[in-house]
Structure formats: C-alpha cells, structure tokens
Tab-separated table of C-alpha atoms and ligand atoms in Angstrom:
chain	number	residue	atom	x	y	z
A	8	MET	CA	-51.150	23.501	5.948
A	9	LYS	CA	-53.753	23.134	8.697
A	10	LYS	CA	-57.320	23.715	7.467
A	11	ILE	CA	-58.941	26.700	9.145
A	12	PRO	CA	-62.745	27.057	8.973
A	13	LYS	CA	-63.729	30.199	7.046
A	14	SER	CA	-66.330	30.900	9.726
A	15	HIS	CA	-63.649	31.421	12.387
A	16	PRO	CA	-63.752	35.062	13.549
A	17	ARG	CA	-59.933	35.248	13.374
A	18	TYR	CA	-59.762	33.424	10.019
A	19	HIS	CA	-57.326	35.770	8.228
A	20	SER	CA	-55.036	36.058	11.225
A	21	LEU	CA	-54.942	32.271	11.672
A	22	VAL	CA	-54.269	31.656	7.978
A	23	THR	CA	-51.383	34.145	8.132
A	24	ARG	CA	-49.985	32.297	11.157
A	25	GLU	CA	-50.143	29.056	9.189
A	26	VAL	CA	-48.291	30.714	6.282
A	27	ILE	CA	-45.568	31.933	8.663
A	28	SER	CA	-45.329	28.568	10.390
A	29	GLU	CA	-45.086	26.702	7.051
A	30	ALA	CA	-42.400	29.131	5.869
A	31	MET	CA	-40.373	28.336	8.979
A	32	LYS	CA	-40.739	24.597	8.385
A	33	LYS	CA	-39.537	25.119	4.802
A	34	GLY	CA	-36.510	26.992	6.100
A	35	LEU	CA	-37.433	30.419	4.724
A	36	ILE	CA	-37.834	31.998	8.172
A	37	HIS	CA	-35.627	31.870	11.256
A	38	GLU	CA	-37.526	30.863	14.412
A	39	THR	CA	-37.221	34.404	15.776
A	40	GLY	CA	-39.244	35.491	12.731
A	41	LEU	CA	-42.232	33.936	14.491
A	42	ILE	CA	-41.645	36.185	17.498
A	43	ALA	CA	-41.372	39.263	15.273
A	44	HIS	CA	-44.649	38.253	13.640
A	45	GLY	CA	-46.341	37.946	17.039
A	46	ARG	CA	-45.223	41.431	18.006
A	47	GLY	CA	-46.588	42.751	14.730
A	48	GLU	CA	-49.918	40.974	15.299
A	49	ALA	CA	-50.319	42.640	18.692
A	50	PHE	CA	-49.872	46.113	17.221
A	51	ASP	CA	-52.153	45.267	14.301
A	52	TYR	CA	-54.881	44.299	16.788
A	53	LEU	CA	-54.540	47.700	18.444
A	54	LEU	CA	-54.779	49.470	15.066
A	55	GLY	CA	-57.971	47.558	14.225
A	56	GLU	CA	-56.219	45.493	11.501
A	57	THR	CA	-56.831	48.190	8.944
A	58	THR	CA	-54.844	50.848	7.073
A	59	ILE	CA	-55.302	53.935	9.232
A	60	PRO	CA	-55.247	57.426	7.594
A	61	PRO	CA	-51.677	58.348	8.711
A	62	ALA	CA	-50.451	55.029	7.234
A	63	ASP	CA	-52.141	55.795	3.929
A	64	ALA	CA	-50.463	59.214	3.872
A	65	ALA	CA	-47.098	57.481	4.409
A	66	GLU	CA	-47.886	54.949	1.663
A	67	LYS	CA	-48.674	57.807	-0.715
A	68	THR	CA	-45.384	59.554	0.127
A	69	ALA	CA	-43.484	56.263	-0.200
A	70	ALA	CA	-44.885	55.823	-3.719
A	71	ALA	CA	-43.794	59.361	-4.634
A	72	ALA	CA	-40.280	58.726	-3.227
A	73	LEU	CA	-39.935	55.444	-5.125
A	74	ILE	CA	-40.974	57.053	-8.427
A	75	CYS	CA	-38.575	59.985	-7.919
A	76	ALA	CA	-35.651	57.691	-6.975
A	77	THR	CA	-32.662	57.111	-9.262
A	78	ASN	CA	-31.867	53.721	-7.735
A	79	PRO	CA	-34.802	52.320	-5.760
A	80	ILE	CA	-34.556	48.895	-4.110
A	81	ILE	CA	-36.761	46.596	-2.031
A	82	SER	CA	-35.029	44.695	0.782
A	83	ILE	CA	-36.495	41.230	1.376
A	84	ASN	CA	-36.185	39.065	4.479
A	85	GLY	CA	-37.819	35.765	5.478
A	86	ASN	CA	-41.059	37.196	6.897
A	87	VAL	CA	-41.538	39.478	3.895
A	88	ALA	CA	-40.873	36.607	1.468
A	89	ALA	CA	-43.442	34.471	3.291
A	90	LEU	CA	-46.152	37.114	3.661
A	91	ALA	CA	-45.852	39.438	0.682
A	92	ALA	CA	-43.551	38.028	-2.029
A	93	ASP	CA	-46.101	38.417	-4.861
A	94	GLU	CA	-47.035	41.892	-3.666
A	95	CYS	CA	-43.364	42.968	-3.542
A	96	ILE	CA	-42.721	41.550	-7.018
A	97	SER	CA	-45.710	43.422	-8.398
A	98	LEU	CA	-44.582	46.657	-6.713
A	99	ALA	CA	-41.010	46.214	-7.980
A	100	LYS	CA	-42.329	45.924	-11.540
A	101	ALA	CA	-44.552	48.979	-11.177
A	102	VAL	CA	-41.780	51.277	-9.846
A	103	PRO	CA	-39.458	49.661	-11.300
A	104	ALA	CA	-37.163	48.717	-8.375
A	105	LYS	CA	-34.415	46.169	-7.694
A	106	PHE	CA	-34.548	43.330	-5.151
A	107	GLU	CA	-32.018	42.463	-2.473
A	108	ILE	CA	-32.272	39.720	0.120
A	109	ASN	CA	-30.935	40.737	3.500
A	110	LEU	CA	-31.413	38.572	6.559
A	111	PHE	CA	-31.189	39.559	10.231
A	112	HIS	CA	-29.763	36.098	11.020
A	113	PRO	CA	-27.522	35.543	7.980
A	114	SER	CA	-27.594	32.027	6.545
A	115	LEU	CA	-26.487	31.009	3.075
A	116	VAL	CA	-28.989	28.145	3.000
A	117	ARG	CA	-31.921	30.409	3.836
A	118	LEU	CA	-30.678	33.099	1.452
A	119	ARG	CA	-30.628	30.568	-1.387
A	120	LYS	CA	-34.060	29.221	-0.486
A	121	ILE	CA	-35.597	32.700	-0.577
A	122	ALA	CA	-33.792	33.436	-3.860
A	123	ALA	CA	-35.052	30.171	-5.381
A	124	MET	CA	-38.596	31.061	-4.355
A	125	LEU	CA	-38.313	34.526	-5.949
A	126	ARG	CA	-36.779	33.062	-9.109
A	127	LYS	CA	-39.669	30.608	-9.403
A	128	LYS	CA	-41.934	33.635	-9.395
A	129	GLY	CA	-40.012	35.141	-12.306
A	130	ILE	CA	-37.482	37.476	-10.662
A	131	LYS	CA	-34.236	37.255	-12.623
A	132	THR	CA	-31.902	39.656	-10.850
A	133	ILE	CA	-31.622	39.269	-7.093
A	134	TYR	CA	-28.956	41.136	-5.135
A	135	GLY	CA	-27.532	40.061	-1.800
A	136	LEU	CA	-26.433	36.556	-2.792
A	137	ASN	CA	-22.805	37.577	-3.215
A	138	PRO	CA	-22.414	40.521	-0.852
A	139	ASN	CA	-19.439	42.675	-1.819
A	140	ALA	CA	-19.926	45.865	0.201
A	141	LYS	CA	-20.375	46.833	3.844
A	142	ILE	CA	-22.820	49.231	5.470
A	143	PRO	CA	-20.640	51.432	7.697
A	144	GLY	CA	-21.314	51.387	11.442
A	145	LEU	CA	-22.730	47.853	11.696
A	146	ASP	CA	-20.444	45.276	13.225
A	147	SER	CA	-22.236	41.981	12.517
A	148	ASN	CA	-22.662	40.009	9.282
A	149	ARG	CA	-25.780	42.070	8.661
A	150	ALA	CA	-23.494	44.850	7.477
A	151	TYR	CA	-22.834	42.976	4.227
A	152	CYS	CA	-24.830	44.039	1.226
A	153	SER	CA	-24.519	44.189	-2.512
A	154	LYS	CA	-22.564	47.073	-4.039
A	155	GLU	CA	-24.885	47.198	-7.065
A	156	GLY	CA	-27.930	46.827	-4.822
A	157	ILE	CA	-28.554	48.410	-1.417
A	158	PHE	CA	-25.098	50.013	-1.212
A	159	ILE	CA	-25.679	52.380	-4.135
A	160	ALA	CA	-29.460	52.715	-3.736
A	161	ASP	CA	-30.834	56.158	-2.938
A	162	VAL	CA	-34.272	54.956	-1.809
A	163	VAL	CA	-34.599	51.685	0.127
A	164	LEU	CA	-37.916	50.079	1.028
A	165	VAL	CA	-37.334	47.965	4.127
A	166	PRO	CA	-40.452	46.078	5.124
A	167	LEU	CA	-39.772	44.679	8.631
A	168	GLU	CA	-36.268	45.957	9.273
A	169	ASP	CA	-34.138	45.822	12.387
A	170	GLY	CA	-33.520	49.141	14.116
A	171	ASP	CA	-29.704	49.006	13.901
A	172	ARG	CA	-29.590	48.452	10.178
A	173	CYS	CA	-32.274	51.046	9.547
A	174	GLN	CA	-30.228	53.621	11.488
A	175	ALA	CA	-27.014	52.632	9.669
A	176	LEU	CA	-28.676	52.929	6.243
A	177	GLN	CA	-30.124	56.265	7.266
A	178	ARG	CA	-26.616	57.509	8.198
A	179	MET	CA	-25.515	56.672	4.646
A	180	GLY	CA	-27.850	59.455	3.505
A	181	LYS	CA	-30.436	57.193	1.904
A	182	THR	CA	-34.190	57.705	1.994
A	183	ILE	CA	-35.453	54.810	4.088
A	184	ILE	CA	-39.066	53.704	3.784
A	185	ALA	CA	-39.925	51.341	6.642
A	186	ILE	CA	-43.062	49.266	7.087
A	187	ASP	CA	-43.435	48.483	10.778
A	188	LEU	CA	-46.583	47.906	12.817
A	189	ASN	CA	-44.834	49.125	15.964
A	190	PRO	CA	-44.667	52.948	15.859
A	191	LEU	CA	-42.314	52.886	18.867
A	192	SER	CA	-39.635	50.592	17.394
A	193	ARG	CA	-36.217	52.032	16.596
A	194	THR	CA	-36.889	51.253	12.935
A	195	ALA	CA	-40.111	53.270	12.978
A	196	GLN	CA	-38.376	56.134	14.765
A	197	ALA	CA	-35.283	56.150	12.515
A	198	ALA	CA	-36.814	55.815	9.042
A	199	THR	CA	-37.376	58.731	6.666
A	200	ILE	CA	-40.910	57.553	5.863
A	201	THR	CA	-42.491	55.159	8.371
A	202	ILE	CA	-45.554	53.198	7.319
A	203	VAL	CA	-47.329	51.859	10.415
A	204	ASP	CA	-49.313	49.161	8.657
A	205	ASN	CA	-49.191	45.444	7.991
A	206	VAL	CA	-46.803	44.584	5.152
A	207	ILE	CA	-49.648	42.545	3.610
A	208	ARG	CA	-51.787	45.685	3.230
A	209	ALA	CA	-49.022	48.264	2.840
A	210	VAL	CA	-47.192	46.940	-0.217
A	211	PRO	CA	-50.300	46.725	-2.484
A	212	ARG	CA	-51.408	50.145	-1.247
A	213	ILE	CA	-48.039	51.696	-2.224
A	214	GLU	CA	-48.488	50.120	-5.651
A	215	GLN	CA	-51.985	51.580	-5.978
A	216	TRP	CA	-50.495	55.031	-5.321
A	217	ILE	CA	-47.793	54.374	-7.951
A	218	HIS	CA	-50.577	53.851	-10.509
A	219	VAL	CA	-52.483	56.920	-9.295
A	220	PHE	CA	-49.297	58.983	-9.852
A	221	LYS	CA	-48.754	57.664	-13.393
A	222	ASN	CA	-49.361	61.056	-15.012
A	223	THR	CA	-48.215	63.255	-12.130
A	224	LYS	CA	-45.212	65.519	-12.779
A	225	ARG	CA	-41.948	64.597	-11.022
A	226	ARG	CA	-41.801	68.111	-9.609
A	227	ASP	CA	-45.145	67.607	-7.841
A	228	LEU	CA	-44.126	64.179	-6.530
A	229	SER	CA	-40.871	65.601	-5.272
A	230	LYS	CA	-42.848	68.285	-3.391
A	231	ILE	CA	-44.834	65.556	-1.601
A	232	VAL	CA	-41.585	63.889	-0.492
A	233	GLN	CA	-39.901	67.170	0.539
A	234	GLY	CA	-42.950	68.159	2.582
A	235	TRP	CA	-43.026	64.890	4.550
A	236	ASP	CA	-42.744	65.221	8.334
A	237	ASN	CA	-42.179	61.734	9.748
A	238	LYS	CA	-42.267	62.772	13.418
A	239	LYS	CA	-45.604	64.500	12.866
A	240	ASN	CA	-47.029	61.434	11.131
A	241	LEU	CA	-45.838	59.117	13.919
A	242	GLY	CA	-47.525	61.506	16.354
A	243	GLU	CA	-50.771	61.129	14.383
A	244	VAL	CA	-50.451	57.337	14.656
A	245	MET	CA	-50.117	57.626	18.469
A	246	VAL	CA	-53.151	59.948	18.623
A	247	PHE	CA	-55.131	57.461	16.512
A	248	LEU	CA	-54.128	54.603	18.820
A	249	SER	CA	-54.946	56.436	22.034
A	250	LYS	CA	-58.288	57.703	20.669
A	251	ARG	CA	-59.187	54.192	19.552
A	252	LEU	CA	-58.318	52.685	22.928
A	253	ASN	CA	-60.243	55.448	24.717
A	254	SER	CA	-63.287	54.870	22.512
A	255	LEU	CA	-63.210	51.183	23.437
A	256	SER	CA	-62.835	51.766	27.178
B	30	LIG	P1	-36.284	47.593	16.346
B	30	LIG	O1	-35.138	46.701	16.029
B	30	LIG	O2	-36.731	48.432	15.196
B	30	LIG	O3	-36.132	48.398	17.605
B	30	LIG	P2	-37.689	45.294	17.344
B	30	LIG	O4	-36.370	44.754	17.752
B	30	LIG	O5	-38.764	45.458	18.355
B	30	LIG	O6	-37.571	46.677	16.610
B	30	LIG	P3	-37.551	43.457	15.206
B	30	LIG	O7	-37.681	42.072	15.726
B	30	LIG	O8	-36.213	44.001	14.901
B	30	LIG	O9	-38.312	44.415	16.206
B	30	LIG	O10	-38.458	43.618	13.911
B	30	LIG	C1	-39.762	43.167	13.847
B	30	LIG	C2	-40.692	44.338	13.674
B	30	LIG	O11	-41.561	44.028	12.603
B	30	LIG	C3	-41.564	44.597	14.895
B	30	LIG	O12	-41.553	45.954	15.231
B	30	LIG	C4	-42.983	44.192	14.450
B	30	LIG	O13	-43.969	45.046	14.987
B	30	LIG	C5	-42.893	44.356	12.953
B	30	LIG	N1	-43.778	43.432	12.205
B	30	LIG	C6	-43.949	42.104	12.389
B	30	LIG	N2	-44.810	41.592	11.501
B	30	LIG	C7	-45.199	42.618	10.704
B	30	LIG	C8	-46.051	42.730	9.574
B	30	LIG	N3	-46.718	41.677	9.090
B	30	LIG	N4	-46.184	43.939	8.990
B	30	LIG	C9	-45.515	45.020	9.460
B	30	LIG	N5	-44.703	44.986	10.532
B	30	LIG	C10	-44.528	43.809	11.149
B	31	LIG	MG1	-34.614	44.725	16.401
C-alpha cells in the first residue's frame, strides 16, 4: 500500500482510497466499485465527512429494528468487505445477525475471496455461497440469494445496495436498512430506514446504539421503529445539505 504522510490534509480519505484500490487488486472489488466509492466520496464531502443529526437518528432506529427482528441479516458486497468488514462482524455479534454475501456483478471467484476473508476473521456461517432462492422481480443473477439467509430475513441491513435490489427486497415486505451517502439514489429513496452516512462511520454507530438499548424494553424499541418516517428524515438531510452549502457560499 502506498505510504501517505499523516500531515496530508486529506489523509483519511487518501488512506481509504488506497484500501479500496488494494481490495480491487486483490480481487475483492469489481472495478465499478471504485466508481461507486467516488460517488460516495463526493456526497461525503458535501456532508462535511461527519455523521449528521438525521443520520444518527436513522442509526438509532436501525439499531432498534435489528434488535426487534426475528431474522436479521447483514448483506456484504466488495466495497463493504474492504471498508468495514471488522465493523460489520462486530455489529453482527452484538445484534446477533447473520451474514450473506451478495454482489452486484456476480462472480464465484470474488464471492469465495470475500468469504475466505470473512472466515479468516472468525465468521463461520456465511450465506450466499450456494444461492438456492430467488428475489422476485429481479431478472439478473443478482436475484439469487440464500433461502436460509436474505430470503427468509425480516430485517436486512444493506450497506451500499443497488436501487433495483433494494426495491425488490422492499416489495417482499422486509424492513430494509440502507446505508447510502447519496440521499437521492433509488436505494436511499426505496429503503425503510435510510442512513445517509459513510459505511465506515455508520456501522460502528449502529452498534453503539445496540449497546445503549441493552436494557430497553422491546415494546419501547418497537415504538421507535413504528414511529419512523423515512421521507421526513430524507427531507431533513436535504435541508442540512442546503443549509450547509448556503453557509459556505
Ligand atoms: P441506485 O442504484 O440506488 O439508484 P446508484 O446506481 O447511483 O444508486 P450504485 O452504484 O448502485 O449507485 O451504489 C453505490 C452507492 O453507494 C452510491 O449511491 C454511493 O453514494 C454510495 N456509497 C459509496 N461509497 C459509500 C460509503 N463508503 N458509504 C456509504 N455509501 C457509499
Ligand atoms: Mg445502481
């Protein structure tokens, strides 16, 4: 990995780019994953590269939904594996939730590489390696998922999901928690709970909320989830963005 001087004003951003670039060279990420990362970076710049209050509210609600779930699962793709594997593993233990690998550009080689990486980190059960069910309404290979994993899950955390699959999962009646820095993407618009934050910050923050809720009654957590208004929260994100840009102009 290229050495980046700590004194560089964009140090963290450049290190993250190196991580993404290395992951592509190792075959964990498809080359279009780099483009998706760039789009995310642009939105993160606009947000001020911080967890904004509406995102924290969504992270809190996501934690409540994951605790209340009967069958929660975290969907992993190349970018997520490269940027937040440890954070996702830690969150999965705290909930507890299952893991499924699902790639936008399906490839058995890449699937196995991501699985091997997760196994090295101690994850024993990984769904998605032998897909045996189909998400209705999706016509590409992306429709395949695991019957014991995403197919039967009631709450699915999809950090960095494609809009089509998010909409199709939503139509199955599942609670979809999306992490997406672009509040205008189809994923952000279609999810049940949209977290407009960087996956690197969002996943640990959801876990912090899980710990905060340790002694909270299910009934109270359920009320938080029932009271969630995703459109309103996305509106608050837009207001935050426009106020921030105005204050800088
Ligand atoms: P959609 O399919 O939802 O309409 P899209 O086609 O614009 O969106 P995709 O390429 O499908 O986008 O998915 C990438 C999404 O992930 C982008 O919206 C991007 O902002 C977001 N993203 C990229 N990197 C990160 C990150 N580190 N944390 C959170 N979101 C990210
Ligand atoms: Mg897309």
